[in-house]
CSV table of C-alpha atoms (C1' of nucleotides) and ligand atoms in Angstrom, one decimal:
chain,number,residue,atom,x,y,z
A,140,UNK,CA,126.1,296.3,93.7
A,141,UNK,CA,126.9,294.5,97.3
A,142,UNK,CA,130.1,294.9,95.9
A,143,UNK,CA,133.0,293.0,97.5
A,144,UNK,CA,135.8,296.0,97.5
A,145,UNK,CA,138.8,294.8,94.8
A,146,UNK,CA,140.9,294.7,97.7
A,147,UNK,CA,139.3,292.1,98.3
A,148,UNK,CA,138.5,290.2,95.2
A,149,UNK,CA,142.4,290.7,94.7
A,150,UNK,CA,143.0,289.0,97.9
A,151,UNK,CA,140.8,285.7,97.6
A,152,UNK,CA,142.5,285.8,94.0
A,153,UNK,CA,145.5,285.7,95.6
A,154,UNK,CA,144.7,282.8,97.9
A,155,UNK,CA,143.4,280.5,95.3
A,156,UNK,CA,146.8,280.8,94.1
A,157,UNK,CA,148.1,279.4,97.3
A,158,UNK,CA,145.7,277.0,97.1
A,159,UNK,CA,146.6,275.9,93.4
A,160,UNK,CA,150.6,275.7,94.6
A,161,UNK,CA,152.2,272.4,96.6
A,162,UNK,CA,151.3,272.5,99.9
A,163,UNK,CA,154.1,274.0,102.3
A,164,UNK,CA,155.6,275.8,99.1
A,165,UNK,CA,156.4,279.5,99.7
A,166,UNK,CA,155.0,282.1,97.1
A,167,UNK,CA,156.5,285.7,97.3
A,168,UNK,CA,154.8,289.0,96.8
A,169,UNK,CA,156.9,289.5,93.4
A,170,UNK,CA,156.3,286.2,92.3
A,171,UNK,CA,152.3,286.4,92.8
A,172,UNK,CA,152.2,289.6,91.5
A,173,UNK,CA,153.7,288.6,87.9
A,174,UNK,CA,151.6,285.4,88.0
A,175,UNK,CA,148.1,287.9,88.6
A,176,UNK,CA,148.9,290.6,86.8
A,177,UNK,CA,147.8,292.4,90.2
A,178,UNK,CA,149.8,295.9,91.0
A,179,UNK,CA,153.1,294.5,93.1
A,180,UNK,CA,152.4,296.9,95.5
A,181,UNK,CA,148.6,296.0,96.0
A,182,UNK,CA,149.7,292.7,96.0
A,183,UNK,CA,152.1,293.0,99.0
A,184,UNK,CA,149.6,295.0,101.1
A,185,UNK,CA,146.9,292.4,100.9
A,186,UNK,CA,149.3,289.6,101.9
A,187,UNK,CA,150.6,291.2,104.7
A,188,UNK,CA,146.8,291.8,105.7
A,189,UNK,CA,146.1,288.1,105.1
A,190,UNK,CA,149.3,287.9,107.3
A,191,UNK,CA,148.1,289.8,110.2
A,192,UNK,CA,144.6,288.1,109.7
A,193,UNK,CA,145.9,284.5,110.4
A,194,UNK,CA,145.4,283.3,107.0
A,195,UNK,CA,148.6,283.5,105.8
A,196,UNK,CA,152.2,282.5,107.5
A,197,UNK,CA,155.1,284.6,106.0
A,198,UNK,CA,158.7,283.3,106.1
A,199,UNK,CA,161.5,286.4,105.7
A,200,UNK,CA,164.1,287.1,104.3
A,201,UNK,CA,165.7,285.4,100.8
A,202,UNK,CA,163.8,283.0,99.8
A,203,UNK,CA,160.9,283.7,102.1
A,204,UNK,CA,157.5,284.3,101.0
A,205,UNK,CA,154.1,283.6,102.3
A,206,UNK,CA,152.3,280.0,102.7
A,207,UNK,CA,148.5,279.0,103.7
A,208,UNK,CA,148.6,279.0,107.7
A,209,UNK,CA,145.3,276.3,107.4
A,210,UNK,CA,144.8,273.5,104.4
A,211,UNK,CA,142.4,274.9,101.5
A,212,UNK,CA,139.5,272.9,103.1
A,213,UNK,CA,139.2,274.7,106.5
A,214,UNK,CA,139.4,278.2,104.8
A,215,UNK,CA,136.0,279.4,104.0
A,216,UNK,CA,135.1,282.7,101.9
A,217,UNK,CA,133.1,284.0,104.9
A,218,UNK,CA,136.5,284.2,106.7
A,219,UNK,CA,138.5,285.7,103.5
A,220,UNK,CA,135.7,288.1,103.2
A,221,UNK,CA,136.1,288.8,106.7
A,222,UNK,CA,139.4,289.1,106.8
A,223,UNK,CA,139.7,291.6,104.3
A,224,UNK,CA,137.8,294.2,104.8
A,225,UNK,CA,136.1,293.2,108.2
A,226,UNK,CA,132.9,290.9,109.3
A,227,UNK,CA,129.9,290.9,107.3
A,228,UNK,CA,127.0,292.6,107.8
A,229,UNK,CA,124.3,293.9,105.5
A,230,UNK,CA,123.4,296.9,108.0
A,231,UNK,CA,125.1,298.7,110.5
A,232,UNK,CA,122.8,298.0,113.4
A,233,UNK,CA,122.7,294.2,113.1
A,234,UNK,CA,126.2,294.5,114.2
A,235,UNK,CA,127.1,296.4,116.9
A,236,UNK,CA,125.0,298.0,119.3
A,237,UNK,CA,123.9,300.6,116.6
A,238,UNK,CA,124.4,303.8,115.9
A,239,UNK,CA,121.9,304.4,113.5
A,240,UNK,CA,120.0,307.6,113.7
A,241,UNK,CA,116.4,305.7,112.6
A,242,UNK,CA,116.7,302.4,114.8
A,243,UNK,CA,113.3,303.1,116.7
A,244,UNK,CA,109.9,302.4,114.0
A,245,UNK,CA,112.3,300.4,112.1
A,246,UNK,CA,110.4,297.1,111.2
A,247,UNK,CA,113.2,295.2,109.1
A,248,UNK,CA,115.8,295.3,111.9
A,249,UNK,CA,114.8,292.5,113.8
A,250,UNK,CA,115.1,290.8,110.1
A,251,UNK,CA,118.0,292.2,108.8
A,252,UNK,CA,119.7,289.9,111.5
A,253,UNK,CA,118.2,286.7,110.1
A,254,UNK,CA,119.0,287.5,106.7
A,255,UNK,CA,122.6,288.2,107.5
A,256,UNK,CA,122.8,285.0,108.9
A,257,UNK,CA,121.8,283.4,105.9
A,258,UNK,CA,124.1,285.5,104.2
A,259,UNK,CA,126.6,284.3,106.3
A,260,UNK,CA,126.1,280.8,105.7
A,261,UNK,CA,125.9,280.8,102.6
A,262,UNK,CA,129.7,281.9,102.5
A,263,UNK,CA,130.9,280.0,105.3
A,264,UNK,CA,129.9,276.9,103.4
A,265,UNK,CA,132.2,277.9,100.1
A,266,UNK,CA,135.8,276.7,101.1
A,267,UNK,CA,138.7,277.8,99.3
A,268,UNK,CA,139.2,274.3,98.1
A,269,UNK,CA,135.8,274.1,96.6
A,270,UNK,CA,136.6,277.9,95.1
A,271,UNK,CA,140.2,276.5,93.1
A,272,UNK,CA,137.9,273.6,91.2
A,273,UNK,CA,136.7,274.9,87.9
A,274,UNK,CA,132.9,274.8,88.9
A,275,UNK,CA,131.5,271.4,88.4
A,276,UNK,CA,131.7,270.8,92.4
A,277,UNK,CA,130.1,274.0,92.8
A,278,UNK,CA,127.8,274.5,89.6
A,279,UNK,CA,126.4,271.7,91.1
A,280,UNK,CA,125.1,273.3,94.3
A,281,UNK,CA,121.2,272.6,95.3
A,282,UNK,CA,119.6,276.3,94.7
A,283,UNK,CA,116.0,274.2,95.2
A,284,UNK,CA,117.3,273.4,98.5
A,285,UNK,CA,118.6,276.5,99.5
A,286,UNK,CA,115.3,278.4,98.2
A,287,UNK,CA,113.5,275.3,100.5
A,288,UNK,CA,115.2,276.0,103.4
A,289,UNK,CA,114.3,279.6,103.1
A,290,UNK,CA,110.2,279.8,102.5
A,291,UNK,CA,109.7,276.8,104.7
A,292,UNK,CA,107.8,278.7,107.2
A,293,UNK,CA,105.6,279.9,105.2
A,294,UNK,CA,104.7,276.5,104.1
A,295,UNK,CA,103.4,275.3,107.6
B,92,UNK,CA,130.9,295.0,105.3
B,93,UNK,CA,129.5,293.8,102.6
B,94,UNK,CA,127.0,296.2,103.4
B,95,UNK,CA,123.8,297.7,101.8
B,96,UNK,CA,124.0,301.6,101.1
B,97,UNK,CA,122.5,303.9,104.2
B,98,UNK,CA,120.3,305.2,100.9
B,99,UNK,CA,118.8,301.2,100.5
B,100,UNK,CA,118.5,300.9,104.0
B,101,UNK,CA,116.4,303.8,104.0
B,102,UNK,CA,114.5,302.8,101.1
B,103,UNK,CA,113.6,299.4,102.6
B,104,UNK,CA,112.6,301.1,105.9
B,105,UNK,CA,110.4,303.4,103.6
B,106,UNK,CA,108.8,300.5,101.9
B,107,UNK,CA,107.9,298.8,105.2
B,108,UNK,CA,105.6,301.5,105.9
B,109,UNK,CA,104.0,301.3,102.9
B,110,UNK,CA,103.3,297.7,103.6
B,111,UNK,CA,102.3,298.9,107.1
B,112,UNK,CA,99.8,301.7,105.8
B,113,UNK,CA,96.3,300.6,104.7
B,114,UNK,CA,96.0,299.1,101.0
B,115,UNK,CA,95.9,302.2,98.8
B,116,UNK,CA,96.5,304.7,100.6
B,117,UNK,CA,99.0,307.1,99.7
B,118,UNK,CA,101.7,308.7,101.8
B,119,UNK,CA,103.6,311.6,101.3
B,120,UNK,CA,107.0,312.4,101.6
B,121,UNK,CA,107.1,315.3,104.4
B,122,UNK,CA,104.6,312.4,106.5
B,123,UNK,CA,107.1,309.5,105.8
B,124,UNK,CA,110.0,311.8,107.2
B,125,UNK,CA,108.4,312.8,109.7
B,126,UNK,CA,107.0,308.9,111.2
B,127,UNK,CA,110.7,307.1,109.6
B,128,UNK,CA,112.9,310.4,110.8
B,129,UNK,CA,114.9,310.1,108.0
B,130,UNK,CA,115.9,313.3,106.9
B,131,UNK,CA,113.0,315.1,104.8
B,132,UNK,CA,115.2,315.4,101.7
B,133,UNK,CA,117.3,312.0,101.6
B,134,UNK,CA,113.2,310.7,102.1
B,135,UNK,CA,112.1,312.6,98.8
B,136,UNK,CA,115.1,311.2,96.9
B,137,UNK,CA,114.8,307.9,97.7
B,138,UNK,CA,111.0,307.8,96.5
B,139,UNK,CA,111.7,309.4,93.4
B,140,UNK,CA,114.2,306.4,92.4
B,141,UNK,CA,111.4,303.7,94.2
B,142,UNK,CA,109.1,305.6,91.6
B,143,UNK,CA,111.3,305.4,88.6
B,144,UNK,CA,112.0,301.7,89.3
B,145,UNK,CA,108.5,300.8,89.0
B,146,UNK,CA,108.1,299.8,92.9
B,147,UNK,CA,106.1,303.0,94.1
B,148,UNK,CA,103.2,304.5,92.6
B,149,UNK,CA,103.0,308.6,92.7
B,150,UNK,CA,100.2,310.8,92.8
B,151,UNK,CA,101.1,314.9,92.4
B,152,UNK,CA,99.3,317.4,93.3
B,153,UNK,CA,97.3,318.5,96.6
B,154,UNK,CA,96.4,315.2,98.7
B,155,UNK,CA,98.9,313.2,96.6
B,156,UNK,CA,101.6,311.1,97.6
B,157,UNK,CA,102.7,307.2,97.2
B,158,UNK,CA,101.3,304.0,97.1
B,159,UNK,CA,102.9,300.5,96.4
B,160,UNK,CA,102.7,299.4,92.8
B,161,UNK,CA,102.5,295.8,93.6
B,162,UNK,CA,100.8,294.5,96.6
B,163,UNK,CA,103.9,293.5,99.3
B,164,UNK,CA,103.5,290.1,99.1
B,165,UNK,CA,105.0,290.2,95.3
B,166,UNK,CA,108.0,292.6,96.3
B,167,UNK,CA,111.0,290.5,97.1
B,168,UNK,CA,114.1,292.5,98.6
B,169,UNK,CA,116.3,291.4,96.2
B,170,UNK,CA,114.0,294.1,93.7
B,171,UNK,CA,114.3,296.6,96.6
B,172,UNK,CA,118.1,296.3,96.2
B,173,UNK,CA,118.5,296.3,92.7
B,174,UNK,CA,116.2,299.0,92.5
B,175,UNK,CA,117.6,301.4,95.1
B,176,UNK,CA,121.8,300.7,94.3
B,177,UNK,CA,122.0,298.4,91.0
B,178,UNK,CA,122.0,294.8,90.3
B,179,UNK,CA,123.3,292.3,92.8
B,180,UNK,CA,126.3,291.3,92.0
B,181,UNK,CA,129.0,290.4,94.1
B,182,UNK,CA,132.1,291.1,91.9
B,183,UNK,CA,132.5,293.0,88.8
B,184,UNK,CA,133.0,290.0,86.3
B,185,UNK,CA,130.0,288.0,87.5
B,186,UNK,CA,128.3,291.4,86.3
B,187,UNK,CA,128.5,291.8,82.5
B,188,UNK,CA,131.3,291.7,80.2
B,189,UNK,CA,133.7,292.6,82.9
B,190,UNK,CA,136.4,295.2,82.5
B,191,UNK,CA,138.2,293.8,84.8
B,192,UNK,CA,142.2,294.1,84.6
B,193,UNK,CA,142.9,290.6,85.9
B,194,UNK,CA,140.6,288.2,84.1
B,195,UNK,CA,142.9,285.7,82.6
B,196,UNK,CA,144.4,282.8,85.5
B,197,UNK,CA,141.5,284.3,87.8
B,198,UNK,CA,139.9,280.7,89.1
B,199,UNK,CA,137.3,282.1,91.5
B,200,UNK,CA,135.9,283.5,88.4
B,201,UNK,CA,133.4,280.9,87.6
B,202,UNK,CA,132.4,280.1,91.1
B,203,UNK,CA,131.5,283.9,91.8
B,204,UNK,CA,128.5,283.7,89.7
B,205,UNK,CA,127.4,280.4,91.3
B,206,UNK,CA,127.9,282.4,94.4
B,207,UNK,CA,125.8,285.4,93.2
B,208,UNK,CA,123.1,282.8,92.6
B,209,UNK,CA,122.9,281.6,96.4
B,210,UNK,CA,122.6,285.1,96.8
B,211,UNK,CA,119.9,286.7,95.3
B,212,UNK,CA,118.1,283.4,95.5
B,213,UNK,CA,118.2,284.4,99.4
B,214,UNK,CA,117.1,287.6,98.6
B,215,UNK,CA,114.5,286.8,96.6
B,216,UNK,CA,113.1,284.4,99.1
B,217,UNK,CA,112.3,287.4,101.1
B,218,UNK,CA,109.3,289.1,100.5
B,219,UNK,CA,108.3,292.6,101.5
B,220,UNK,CA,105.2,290.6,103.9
B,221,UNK,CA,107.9,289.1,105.6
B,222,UNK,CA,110.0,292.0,105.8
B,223,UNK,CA,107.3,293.3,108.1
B,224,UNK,CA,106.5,290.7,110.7
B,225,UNK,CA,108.2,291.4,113.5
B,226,UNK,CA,109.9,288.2,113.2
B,227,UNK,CA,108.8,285.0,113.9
B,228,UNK,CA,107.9,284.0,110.7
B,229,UNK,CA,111.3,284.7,109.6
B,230,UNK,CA,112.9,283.5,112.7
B,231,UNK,CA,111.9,279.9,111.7
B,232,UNK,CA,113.8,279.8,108.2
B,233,UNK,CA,115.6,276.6,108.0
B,234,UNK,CA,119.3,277.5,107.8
B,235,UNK,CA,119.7,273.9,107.9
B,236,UNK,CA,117.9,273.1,104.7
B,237,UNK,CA,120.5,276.6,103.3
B,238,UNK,CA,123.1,274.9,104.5
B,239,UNK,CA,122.4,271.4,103.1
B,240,UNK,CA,121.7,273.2,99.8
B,241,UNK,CA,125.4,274.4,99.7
B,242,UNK,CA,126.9,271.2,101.2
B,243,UNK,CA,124.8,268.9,98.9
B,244,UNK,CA,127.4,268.4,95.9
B,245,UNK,CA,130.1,267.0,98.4
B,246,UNK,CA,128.0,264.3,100.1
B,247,UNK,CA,127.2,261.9,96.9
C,285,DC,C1',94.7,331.6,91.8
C,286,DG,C1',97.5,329.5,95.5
C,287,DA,C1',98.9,325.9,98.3
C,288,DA,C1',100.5,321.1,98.5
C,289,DA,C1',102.9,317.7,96.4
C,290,DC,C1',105.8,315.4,93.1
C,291,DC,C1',109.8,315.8,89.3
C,292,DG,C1',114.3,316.3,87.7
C,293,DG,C1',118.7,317.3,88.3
C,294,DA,C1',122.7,320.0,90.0
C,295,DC,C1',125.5,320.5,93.7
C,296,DC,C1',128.8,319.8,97.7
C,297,DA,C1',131.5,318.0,101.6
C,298,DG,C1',133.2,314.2,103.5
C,299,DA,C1',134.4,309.4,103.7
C,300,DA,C1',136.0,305.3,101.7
C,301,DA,C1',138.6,302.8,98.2
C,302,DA,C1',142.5,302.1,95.2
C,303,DG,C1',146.9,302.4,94.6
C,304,DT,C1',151.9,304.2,95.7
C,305,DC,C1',156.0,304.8,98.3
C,306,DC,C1',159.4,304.8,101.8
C,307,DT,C1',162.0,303.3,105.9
C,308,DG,C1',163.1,299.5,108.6
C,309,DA,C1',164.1,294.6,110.1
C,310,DA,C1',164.9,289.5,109.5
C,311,DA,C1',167.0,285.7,107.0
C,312,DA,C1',169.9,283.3,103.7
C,313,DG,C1',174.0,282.9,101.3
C,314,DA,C1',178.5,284.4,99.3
D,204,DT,C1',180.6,289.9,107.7
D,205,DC,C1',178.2,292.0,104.2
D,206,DT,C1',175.0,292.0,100.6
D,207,DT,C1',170.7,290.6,98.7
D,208,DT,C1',166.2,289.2,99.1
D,209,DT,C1',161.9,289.6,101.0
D,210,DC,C1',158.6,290.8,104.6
D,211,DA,C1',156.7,294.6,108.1
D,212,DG,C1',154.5,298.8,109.0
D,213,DG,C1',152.9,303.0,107.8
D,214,DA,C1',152.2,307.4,105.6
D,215,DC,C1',150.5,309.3,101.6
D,216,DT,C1',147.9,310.6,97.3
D,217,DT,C1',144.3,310.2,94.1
D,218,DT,C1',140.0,308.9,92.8
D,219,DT,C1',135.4,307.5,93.4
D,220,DC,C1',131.2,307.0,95.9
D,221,DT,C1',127.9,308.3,99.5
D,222,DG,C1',125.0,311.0,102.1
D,223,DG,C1',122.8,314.9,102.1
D,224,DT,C1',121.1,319.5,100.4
D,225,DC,C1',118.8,322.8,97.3
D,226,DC,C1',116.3,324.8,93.7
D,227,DG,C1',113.2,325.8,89.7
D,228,DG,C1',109.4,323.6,87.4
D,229,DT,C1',105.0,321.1,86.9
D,230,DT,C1',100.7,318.9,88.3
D,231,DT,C1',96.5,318.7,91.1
D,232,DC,C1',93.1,320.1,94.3
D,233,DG,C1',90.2,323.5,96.6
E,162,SF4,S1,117.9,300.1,112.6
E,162,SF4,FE1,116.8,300.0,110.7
E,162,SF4,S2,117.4,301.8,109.6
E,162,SF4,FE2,118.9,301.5,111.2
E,162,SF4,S3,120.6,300.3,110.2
E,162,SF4,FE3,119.1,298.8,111.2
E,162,SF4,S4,117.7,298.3,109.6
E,162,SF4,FE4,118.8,300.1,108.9
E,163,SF4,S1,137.7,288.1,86.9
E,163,SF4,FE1,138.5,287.4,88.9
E,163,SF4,S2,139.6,289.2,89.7
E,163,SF4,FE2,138.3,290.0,88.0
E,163,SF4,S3,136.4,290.6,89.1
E,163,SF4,FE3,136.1,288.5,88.4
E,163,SF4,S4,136.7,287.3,90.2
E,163,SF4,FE4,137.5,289.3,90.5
DNA sequence: CGAAACCGGACCAGAAAAGTCCTGAAAAGA
DNA sequence: TCTTTTCAGGACTTTTCTGGTCCGGTTTCG
């Protein structure tokens, strides 16, 4: 589980596609949904999210479609993620001001905050361009390093 | 989003106290509700799975209750998670044999398990001990070093 | 025995998620 | 101009999951 919803799993599909195509070349719903295999209709809801979310530019009418607002490289998951079904958090108190009924003798909440933010750096450092390679760039990625940079308190 | 359940988030907040309480000594549900407020119920659920996963100990009877099964410093959150709402896994594919419609021309496919790794390996890094400092020993994790981990493959 | 406690599972109401559909408005081209 | 394509914006349905409750049964202690 920590599911990402399909919504939007669909939608960072959808943007790798963008980010396969020329640059400046307009996609449309239809065409994007054939290529997917996504439901058409699924398919034009997330865009126009994407749309509304900045992502995206969309061009009407015939011949219109949609088009990366930003190049691949300046588009990290951590905003897709966001985009699509709203900022990441792990718990609902490290967000907002609460709301939880527990919130007082709760140790972990002062940690929950940290460990989003590692979370949340984790995805902001995976860019769509690095998502469209196959995986050497990424199967490549330091796990020592990240593990490092997470028990070195406890080493001093 | 992105978010843990309310039922894990309870479960973790259940665990602290264990950690909390003195080595080997047991607490029993109605107590726990009563010093967490979570509802006395959702409390006696949520230990029963803890007990099942092999994290909590139970003792029945008159005077009984739970105990840790493993002292805290061996219980990393990512086994609190998995325990209390299923293997981490951020998308269905990464998972096990997948089911999923799409599948064929999905790129991000590959990437999402590298992605899952980063993950857990976050998770893991966080033990129950650390869970229940107030902070500071987490405050200090070196998001730099997690950061560098992720960047590492596109400096050489 | 009887009270205290866990065990196992059924159960329900409400909230999300997944997916569909319809009416409109812009843009391009015949 | 008029038609076609394609996006915009919602409303809507169906399904699934969550949060939360409840109960009958079993073990253990006093
Ligand atoms: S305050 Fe504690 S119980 Fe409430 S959401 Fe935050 S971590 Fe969870
Ligand atoms: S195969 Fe692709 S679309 Fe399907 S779950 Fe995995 S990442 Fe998502």
């Amino acid at each position: 589980m920590l599911r990402i919803t399909k919504q939007t799993d669909y939608g960072i599909v959808l943007l790798t596609h963008f980010g396969l195509a020329d640059e400046g070349q307009l996609l449309s719903a239809k065409e994007l949904a054939e290529r997917t295999r996504i439901p058409a209709p699924m398919v034009a809801k997330i865009l126009k999210i994407l749309v509304r979310a900045g992502l995206l530019d969309s061009q009407r009418g015939a011949a219109g479609g949609y088009g990366l607002a930003r190049p691949a490289r300046d588009l990290s998951l951590l905003e897709m993620i966001a985009a699509l079904e709203g900022p990441v958090s792990m718990t609902e108190c490290a967000e907002m001001g609460s709301g939880c009924p527990i919130e007082a003798g709760c140790r972990p909440r002062v940690n929950w905050k940290l460990i989003n933010q590692v979370v949340q750096a984790a995805l902001e450092g995976i860019t769509l361009e690095r998502m469209i390679t196959p995986a050497p760039a990424c199967a490549t990625l330091d796990l020592g390093l990240v593990r490092a940079g997470l028990e070195a308190p406890q080493r001093t």
